[in-house]
Short mmCIF file of C-alpha atoms in Angstrom, two decimals:
data_model
loop_
_atom_site.label_atom_id
_atom_site.label_comp_id
_atom_site.label_asym_id
_atom_site.label_seq_id
_atom_site.Cartn_x
_atom_site.Cartn_y
_atom_site.Cartn_z
CA MET A 36 21.25 7.71 15.64
CA THR A 37 20.67 4.48 13.56
CA ALA A 38 16.83 2.53 12.72
CA GLU A 39 18.41 0.08 15.00
CA SER A 40 18.89 1.96 18.02
CA HIS A 41 15.43 3.35 17.47
CA LEU A 42 14.30 -0.08 18.40
CA GLN A 43 15.67 -0.03 21.83
CA GLY A 44 13.23 2.93 22.53
CA VAL A 45 10.03 2.27 24.74
CA GLU A 46 8.34 4.76 22.29
CA ILE A 47 9.14 6.16 18.80
CA SER A 48 8.10 9.20 16.67
CA ALA A 49 6.52 9.00 13.29
CA ALA A 50 9.77 10.20 12.19
CA GLN A 51 11.78 7.41 13.80
CA PHE A 52 9.19 5.13 12.24
CA PHE A 53 10.23 6.57 9.15
CA GLU A 54 13.59 5.99 9.58
CA ILE A 55 12.95 2.31 10.54
CA TRP A 56 10.74 1.69 7.59
CA HIS A 57 13.41 2.49 4.63
CA HIS A 58 16.02 1.10 6.44
CA TYR A 59 14.71 -2.35 6.45
CA ASP A 60 12.92 -1.95 3.28
CA SER A 61 16.13 -1.77 1.36
CA ASP A 62 14.98 -2.45 -2.04
CA GLY A 63 12.44 0.01 -1.55
CA ASN A 64 9.62 -2.29 -2.91
CA GLY A 65 6.94 -0.98 -0.39
CA TYR A 66 7.12 -4.60 1.81
CA MET A 67 9.83 -6.37 3.98
CA ASP A 68 10.55 -9.90 2.95
CA GLY A 69 13.20 -12.61 2.86
CA LYS A 70 16.43 -11.15 4.37
CA GLU A 71 14.90 -7.88 4.82
CA LEU A 72 12.32 -9.45 7.48
CA GLN A 73 14.75 -11.67 8.80
CA ASN A 74 17.28 -8.66 9.78
CA PHE A 75 14.56 -6.96 11.15
CA ILE A 76 13.61 -9.64 13.24
CA GLN A 77 17.11 -10.40 14.34
CA GLU A 78 18.23 -6.55 15.03
CA LEU A 79 14.74 -6.21 16.71
CA GLN A 80 15.48 -8.84 19.69
CA GLN A 81 18.79 -7.77 20.04
CA ALA A 82 17.69 -4.18 20.27
CA ARG A 83 15.40 -4.85 22.88
CA LYS A 84 17.80 -7.31 25.00
CA LYS A 85 20.48 -4.51 24.86
CA ALA A 86 17.88 -2.06 26.08
CA GLY A 87 16.57 -4.42 29.22
CA LEU A 88 13.24 -4.66 27.56
CA ASP A 89 11.06 -7.80 26.69
CA LEU A 90 9.49 -8.12 23.78
CA THR A 91 5.87 -6.64 23.94
CA PRO A 92 3.22 -9.54 23.18
CA GLU A 93 2.43 -7.93 19.92
CA MET A 94 6.34 -8.13 19.32
CA LYS A 95 6.36 -12.12 20.73
CA ALA A 96 3.52 -12.62 18.24
CA PHE A 97 5.03 -11.29 15.18
CA VAL A 98 8.38 -13.05 15.78
CA ASP A 99 6.32 -16.42 16.35
CA GLN A 100 4.31 -15.67 13.24
CA TYR A 101 7.35 -14.48 10.93
CA GLY A 102 10.82 -15.53 12.75
CA LYS A 103 11.13 -18.83 10.66
CA ALA A 104 8.82 -18.17 7.50
CA THR A 105 11.06 -18.08 4.22
CA ASP A 106 8.34 -16.35 2.83
CA GLY A 107 6.91 -13.90 4.89
CA LYS A 108 6.06 -10.71 4.19
CA ILE A 109 5.02 -7.49 5.82
CA GLY A 110 3.81 -4.10 4.87
CA ILE A 111 4.01 -0.85 6.67
CA VAL A 112 0.70 -1.53 8.30
CA GLU A 113 2.22 -4.69 9.88
CA LEU A 114 4.97 -2.68 11.09
CA ALA A 115 2.81 -0.01 12.62
CA GLN A 116 1.25 -2.93 14.79
CA ILE A 117 4.29 -3.83 16.50
CA LEU A 118 6.41 -0.80 17.03
CA PRO A 119 4.92 1.46 19.97
CA THR A 120 4.73 4.93 19.13
CA GLU A 121 4.74 8.29 21.13
CA GLU A 122 2.28 9.83 18.64
CA ASN A 123 -1.19 9.20 17.29
CA PHE A 124 0.63 9.33 13.66
CA LEU A 125 0.14 5.75 13.15
CA LEU A 126 -3.04 5.13 14.58
CA PHE A 127 -5.05 5.16 11.41
CA PHE A 128 -2.85 2.12 10.44
CA ARG A 129 -4.00 0.32 13.14
CA CYS A 130 -7.77 1.78 13.23
CA GLN A 131 -8.19 2.56 9.33
CA GLN A 132 -11.55 1.54 7.93
CA LEU A 133 -10.08 -0.20 4.59
CA LYS A 134 -11.12 -3.78 4.96
CA SER A 135 -10.38 -4.96 1.42
CA SER A 136 -8.90 -3.90 -1.82
CA GLU A 137 -12.01 -2.70 -3.10
CA ASP A 138 -12.62 -0.48 -0.35
CA PHE A 139 -9.42 1.17 -0.65
CA MET A 140 -9.80 1.30 -4.51
CA GLN A 141 -13.28 3.24 -3.62
CA THR A 142 -11.65 5.80 -1.05
CA TRP A 143 -9.26 6.37 -3.78
CA ARG A 144 -11.74 7.23 -6.41
CA LYS A 145 -13.22 9.69 -3.81
CA TYR A 146 -10.00 11.75 -3.14
CA ASP A 147 -8.62 11.38 -6.56
CA SER A 148 -11.34 13.60 -7.06
CA ASP A 149 -10.13 15.49 -9.95
CA HIS A 150 -9.12 11.87 -11.73
CA SER A 151 -5.68 12.68 -12.27
CA GLY A 152 -4.18 9.41 -11.43
CA PHE A 153 -2.48 10.85 -7.97
CA ILE A 154 -3.38 12.51 -4.85
CA ASP A 155 -1.54 15.39 -4.24
CA SER A 156 -0.80 16.91 -0.68
CA GLU A 157 -4.31 18.81 -0.16
CA GLU A 158 -6.21 15.56 -1.22
CA LEU A 159 -4.14 13.51 1.06
CA LYS A 160 -4.70 15.74 4.18
CA SER A 161 -7.98 15.13 3.78
CA PHE A 162 -7.70 11.61 3.22
CA LEU A 163 -5.98 11.22 6.54
CA LYS A 164 -8.37 13.47 8.02
CA ASP A 165 -11.07 11.28 7.09
CA LEU A 166 -9.16 8.29 8.25
CA LEU A 167 -8.37 9.72 11.61
CA GLN A 168 -12.04 10.73 11.96
CA LYS A 169 -13.07 7.01 11.69
CA ALA A 170 -10.89 6.39 14.23
CA ASN A 171 -12.18 8.81 16.58
CA LYS A 172 -9.39 11.13 16.96
CA GLN A 173 -9.27 14.96 16.10
CA ILE A 174 -6.15 16.67 15.81
CA GLU A 175 -5.25 20.36 15.22
CA ASP A 176 -4.60 21.38 11.53
CA SER A 177 -1.08 22.18 12.29
CA LYS A 178 -0.52 18.66 13.12
CA LEU A 179 -2.35 16.76 10.17
CA THR A 180 0.05 19.28 7.83
CA GLU A 181 2.91 17.58 9.70
CA TYR A 182 1.38 14.21 9.02
CA THR A 183 0.66 14.76 5.52
CA GLU A 184 4.22 15.65 5.17
CA ILE A 185 5.68 12.80 6.83
CA MET A 186 3.29 10.47 4.93
CA LEU A 187 4.53 12.09 1.59
CA ARG A 188 8.29 11.22 2.76
CA MET A 189 6.95 7.74 3.28
CA PHE A 190 5.12 6.84 0.72
CA ASP A 191 6.38 9.05 -2.42
CA ALA A 192 8.82 6.99 -3.98
CA ASN A 193 9.77 9.43 -6.81
CA ASN A 194 9.58 12.20 -4.98
CA ASP A 195 7.31 14.14 -7.08
CA GLY A 196 4.68 15.73 -4.04
CA LYS A 197 2.00 13.07 -4.84
CA LEU A 198 0.86 9.96 -4.49
CA GLU A 199 0.25 7.26 -6.88
CA LEU A 200 -2.41 4.80 -6.38
CA THR A 201 0.47 1.84 -6.00
CA GLU A 202 2.06 4.29 -3.38
CA LEU A 203 -0.66 4.84 -1.26
CA ALA A 204 -1.89 1.33 -1.35
CA ARG A 205 0.86 0.59 1.08
CA LEU A 206 -1.61 1.56 3.49
CA LEU A 207 -3.62 -1.64 2.96
CA PRO A 208 -1.94 -4.55 4.93
CA VAL A 209 0.00 -6.92 2.23
CA GLN A 210 -2.44 -9.50 2.33
CA GLU A 211 -5.21 -7.52 1.07
CA ASN A 212 -2.79 -5.50 -1.08
CA PHE A 213 -3.96 -7.12 -4.51
CA LEU A 214 -1.93 -4.34 -6.03
CA ILE A 215 1.52 -6.06 -5.20
CA LYS A 216 0.27 -8.62 -7.29
CA PHE A 217 0.21 -6.24 -10.25
CA GLN A 218 3.34 -5.38 -9.88
CA GLY A 219 4.78 -8.29 -11.98
CA VAL A 220 2.30 -7.88 -14.93
CA LYS A 221 2.64 -4.49 -15.56
CA MET A 222 2.99 -3.50 -19.42
CA CYS A 223 4.79 -1.05 -21.04
CA ALA A 224 2.38 1.60 -22.42
CA LYS A 225 2.78 0.46 -26.18
CA GLU A 226 1.62 -3.33 -24.85
CA PHE A 227 -0.58 -1.91 -22.53
CA ASN A 228 -2.60 0.27 -25.30
CA LYS A 229 -2.59 -2.59 -27.86
CA ALA A 230 -4.12 -5.02 -25.13
CA PHE A 231 -6.89 -2.26 -24.41
CA GLU A 232 -7.75 -2.25 -27.49
CA MET A 233 -7.98 -6.17 -28.33
CA TYR A 234 -10.09 -6.59 -24.81
CA ASP A 235 -12.23 -3.06 -25.84
CA GLN A 236 -14.38 -5.76 -28.41
CA ASP A 237 -16.94 -3.10 -29.39
CA GLY A 238 -14.83 -0.20 -29.65
CA ASN A 239 -16.67 2.18 -27.41
CA GLY A 240 -13.75 3.54 -25.42
CA TYR A 241 -13.92 1.36 -22.14
CA ILE A 242 -14.03 -1.89 -21.04
CA ASP A 243 -17.00 -3.40 -19.12
CA GLU A 244 -17.24 -6.39 -16.46
CA ASN A 245 -17.67 -8.90 -18.83
CA GLU A 246 -14.35 -7.66 -20.99
CA LEU A 247 -12.43 -7.00 -18.27
CA ASP A 248 -13.17 -10.67 -16.99
CA ALA A 249 -11.96 -12.28 -20.13
CA LEU A 250 -8.57 -9.71 -19.80
CA LEU A 251 -7.58 -10.70 -16.66
CA LYS A 252 -8.64 -14.66 -17.60
CA ASP A 253 -5.94 -14.02 -19.63
CA LEU A 254 -3.08 -12.53 -17.46
CA CYS A 255 -3.59 -15.03 -15.06
CA GLU A 256 -3.13 -17.51 -17.49
CA LYS A 257 0.02 -16.16 -18.16
CA ASN A 258 1.24 -14.90 -15.29
CA LYS A 259 0.37 -18.09 -12.68
CA LYS A 260 3.27 -17.29 -10.43
CA GLU A 261 1.90 -13.98 -9.82
CA LEU A 262 -1.94 -13.91 -10.24
CA ASP A 263 -4.10 -16.98 -8.80
CA ILE A 264 -6.84 -17.60 -11.41
CA ASN A 265 -9.21 -18.55 -7.90
CA ASN A 266 -8.89 -14.58 -7.04
CA LEU A 267 -10.42 -13.65 -10.40
CA ALA A 268 -13.29 -12.44 -8.74
CA THR A 269 -11.73 -10.45 -6.31
CA TYR A 270 -9.21 -8.97 -8.95
CA LYS A 271 -12.28 -8.08 -10.90
CA LYS A 272 -14.33 -6.45 -8.27
CA SER A 273 -11.42 -4.30 -7.05
CA ILE A 274 -10.60 -2.95 -10.16
CA MET A 275 -14.26 -2.35 -11.09
CA ALA A 276 -14.34 -0.15 -7.98
CA LEU A 277 -12.64 2.36 -10.27
CA SER A 278 -14.98 2.43 -13.16
CA ASP A 279 -17.58 5.20 -13.56
CA GLY A 280 -20.75 3.42 -13.29
CA GLY A 281 -20.02 0.14 -14.34
CA LYS A 282 -17.36 1.57 -17.35
CA LEU A 283 -13.39 1.33 -17.03
CA TYR A 284 -11.72 3.51 -19.28
CA ARG A 285 -8.32 3.22 -20.18
CA ALA A 286 -6.55 6.18 -17.47
CA GLU A 287 -8.26 4.12 -14.65
CA LEU A 288 -7.13 0.46 -16.06
CA ALA A 289 -3.39 2.05 -16.67
CA LEU A 290 -3.31 2.73 -12.88
CA ILE A 291 -3.19 -1.03 -12.48
CA LEU A 292 -1.47 -2.74 -15.56
CA CYS A 293 0.74 0.22 -17.35
CA ALA A 294 3.74 0.23 -15.76
CA GLU A 295 5.59 3.70 -15.86
CA GLU A 296 8.29 4.66 -18.30
CA ASN A 297 11.12 6.60 -17.27
#
């Protein structure tokens, strides 16, 4: 069955949801926008009509909001909120307690317990269990393992069996995911190391809040299309949530500003 045909169902499984997402996020950047989003809306309407089904109130509100918006952009969270699923797997997208990028960063620090820069399958399993408990959902361990595997398939862009910060950040609604904005300003390792040393003015091996403020101001000035200086305080607060007692070390800042080199 194709992704379009899945849209005809009254309910879809987590695996079908996974197929739908990857079909319409054709460039794999973690969200639907532009033609991707318009294709999804058009085919959603056609599929429901073909199946003799009206749009649900959630779907209708979604179409009204994004149907004519040329600059619309949705992430996997927004998609989960309109597609009915037969499993409770996607409930944490709707009920999860991460209300801001700062909350997300603090949660990342908790589950990346070894500070490796990624969450492996066991850490991810704990992360999901916690989120489902916050949504007052108790599930069997075997089901939790299955959900963990699906999450890896859904978010593990480079297929290395673990999730990096930017991959897991897709759990955030697009409007709350400030990391999306930083995708366009990431530096190569050489540039990043040079910038870190420049803003670590006292040479103590970490950047404090004032030094980060100076770095972000310069980034905003150089990248006005991606970064809004009016959001500087939000950027700073979110990034400092990765710090260790106000000390932002090179490895943590690299998660935000250093691009992977293949």
